[in-house]
Structures are given as structure tokens and as C-alpha cells.
Amino acid sequence: MRYLTFALAKGRLARKTLDIFEKIGITCEEMKDPDTRKLIFTNEELKLRFFLAKASDVPTYVEYGAADIGVVGLDTILEEGRNLLEVMDLGFGKCRMCVCGPESAREVLKRNEIIRVASKYPNIAKDYFNNKKNQTVEIIKLNGSVELAPIVGLSEVIVDIVETGTTLRENGLDVLEEICPLSARMVVNQVSLRMEHARIQKLLTDLNTVL
Ligand code: PRP
């Protein structure tokens, strides 16, 4: 039997995923060691391999078949636009993709002017403004702490993830428009789904009993 390889977005999603896998009898003890610098872990009995990757790289590994299966947020899936099959909503990591800014930007948004939008998600931001709202905007790509942008005058608004809303609140910003709800998804390589259909189907069935 060949290994079935999983790419997990490192951080909270990976920890949550491993918790759920444990409930269906899939364990990977060596992955739990918080001090390990190892990148790939195997379960020899079940012929499974797991690796942790930066979230935005997970769809890439799955599209090319270097991983058969990936677990990653819908935000990353939409942003990366890779060719893969989304097979399950895991229901955790729930949050929302939103347009945020100071209350004063609400009016600016309505005026249909060319505004600046800062985001870690330039493709999602572009798609939302150009295709859903028919509005031309200037997108500024940032890599983190995006909430800073409207505060220091880099942009009028941001497109970012809102989970609890604490980051916005503590920085005097609000949700101005909601783009879409988000959560962790399981994605599968197109060829893997055909070649390993029975094993993947069993995994999905088992997961459904605990989710
Ligand atoms: C995310 C997101 C927001 C924050 C939202 O950032 O970009 O900043 O979490 O969560 P909240 O609504 O519960 O406050 P992350 O922690 O991933 O760090 P980053 O800003 O450096 O990307």
C-alpha cells in the first residue's frame, strides 16, 4: 500500500485537525512533540504521512499531488485559486472575510471612488470589488497586521479575516461589509481522489461521524 500524504496548514488548524483525526483512530505521536524540528511524520501501521506547511503553500502541494489531501482555510483556498477538489467543510476555524475600516470609511465606500484597499488577500479583495461590486480599487498587498493600514493612512479600508472582532475593536475599526463566511476545509488532489477513492471515502465517512 502506498502512503496517503496529508498537508496541514501549521498552527491552530493543524492542531485541531490532529485532535479530530485522533477521534477516528488516526494518531501521529511524533508530531505532538512541540520541540521537534522534523517536517514530516509517518504512521507506518496506517500508511499515512503528515507534514506541516505554511497555509498558503498547502493548495500548491495538493494541486501537484505532493500531498493527496490538505487541510486549510477557505480564505487560502480562494486566494490561491489552485486546481483541487474541496471535499469537506470541517466546521472549525470559523470566521468571516470582511471589508473593515474606520466608521468614516462607510461613506467613502458608497461613493464608488477609487480607494485603496490593503490586504493579505489581494485576489479575494480584487474579485470582491471588481466582480461583485463593479468598483475599481487599488489593492495594496500586505503580509500581516493589516489593521495598521487604515490607521496610519496607507489605505481607506482593508480586506481581512474577522474572528472575534477583538483586533478591530482594539484598533478603532469596524466591519463595513461582509464578503463571505470561512472555515477549515479538506481538499483533495484530483488524481488521488480517483486512485485512492476507497481510502479517502472511508476517511470522509469516519470524519462525518465525529464532526
Ligand atoms: C488574523 C486576522 C486578524 C485577526 C482577526 O490575524 O488577520 O488580524 O486574526 O482575529 P480577531 O477578530 O479574533 O481579532 P493573525 O492573528 O493571523 O495575524 P496577522 O495579522 O499577523 O496576519
CSV table of N, CA and C and ligand atoms in Angstrom, one decimal, residues 12 120-121 143-147 160-168, ligand 1:
chain,number,residue,atom,x,y,z
A,12,ARG,N,-3.0,26.6,14.5
A,12,ARG,CA,-4.3,26.1,15.1
A,12,ARG,C,-5.0,25.1,14.3
A,120,LYS,N,-3.9,41.0,3.0
A,120,LYS,CA,-3.1,39.8,2.8
A,120,LYS,C,-3.7,39.0,1.6
A,121,TYR,N,-4.9,39.3,1.2
A,121,TYR,CA,-5.7,38.5,0.3
A,121,TYR,C,-6.0,39.4,-1.0
A,143,ASN,N,1.5,41.7,4.4
A,143,ASN,CA,1.7,40.3,4.8
A,143,ASN,C,1.3,40.0,6.3
A,144,GLY,N,0.8,41.0,6.9
A,144,GLY,CA,0.3,40.8,8.3
A,144,GLY,C,0.0,42.1,9.0
A,145,SER,N,-0.6,42.0,10.2
A,145,SER,CA,-1.1,43.3,10.9
A,145,SER,C,-1.7,44.3,10.0
A,146,VAL,N,-2.6,43.8,9.2
A,146,VAL,CA,-3.2,44.6,8.1
A,146,VAL,C,-4.0,45.8,8.7
A,147,GLU,N,-4.5,45.6,9.9
A,147,GLU,CA,-5.3,46.6,10.6
A,147,GLU,C,-4.6,48.0,10.7
A,160,ASP,N,-9.9,41.6,5.3
A,160,ASP,CA,-9.2,40.7,6.3
A,160,ASP,C,-10.2,39.8,7.0
A,161,ILE,N,-9.6,38.9,7.7
A,161,ILE,CA,-10.3,37.9,8.5
A,161,ILE,C,-10.8,38.5,9.8
A,162,VAL,N,-12.0,38.3,10.1
A,162,VAL,CA,-12.5,38.7,11.4
A,162,VAL,C,-13.0,37.5,12.1
A,163,GLU,N,-12.4,37.2,13.3
A,163,GLU,CA,-12.9,36.1,14.1
A,163,GLU,C,-13.7,36.5,15.2
A,164,THR,N,-13.0,37.0,16.3
A,164,THR,CA,-13.8,37.5,17.5
A,164,THR,C,-14.1,39.0,17.3
A,165,GLY,N,-13.4,39.7,16.5
A,165,GLY,CA,-13.6,41.1,16.3
A,165,GLY,C,-12.7,42.0,17.3
A,166,THR,N,-11.9,41.3,18.1
A,166,THR,CA,-11.1,41.9,19.1
A,166,THR,C,-10.1,42.9,18.4
A,167,THR,N,-9.4,42.4,17.4
A,167,THR,CA,-8.3,43.2,16.8
A,167,THR,C,-8.9,44.5,16.2
A,168,LEU,N,-10.1,44.4,15.6
A,168,LEU,CA,-10.8,45.6,15.1
A,168,LEU,C,-11.1,46.5,16.2
B,1,PRP,C1,-5.8,37.4,11.9
B,1,PRP,C2,-6.5,38.4,11.1
B,1,PRP,C3,-6.9,39.5,12.1
B,1,PRP,C4,-7.2,38.7,13.3
B,1,PRP,C5,-8.7,38.6,13.5
B,1,PRP,O1,-4.5,37.8,12.1
B,1,PRP,O2,-5.7,38.9,10.0
B,1,PRP,O3,-5.8,40.4,12.2
B,1,PRP,O4,-6.6,37.4,13.2
B,1,PRP,O5,-9.0,37.9,14.7
B,1,PRP,P1,-10.0,38.6,15.8
B,1,PRP,O6,-11.2,39.1,15.1
B,1,PRP,O7,-10.3,37.4,16.7
B,1,PRP,O8,-9.2,39.7,16.5
B,1,PRP,P2,-3.4,36.8,12.6
B,1,PRP,O9,-3.5,36.6,14.0
B,1,PRP,O10,-3.4,35.6,11.7
B,1,PRP,O11,-2.0,37.6,12.4
B,1,PRP,P3,-1.6,38.7,11.2
B,1,PRP,O12,-2.4,39.9,11.4
B,1,PRP,O13,-0.1,38.9,11.5
B,1,PRP,O14,-1.7,38.0,9.9
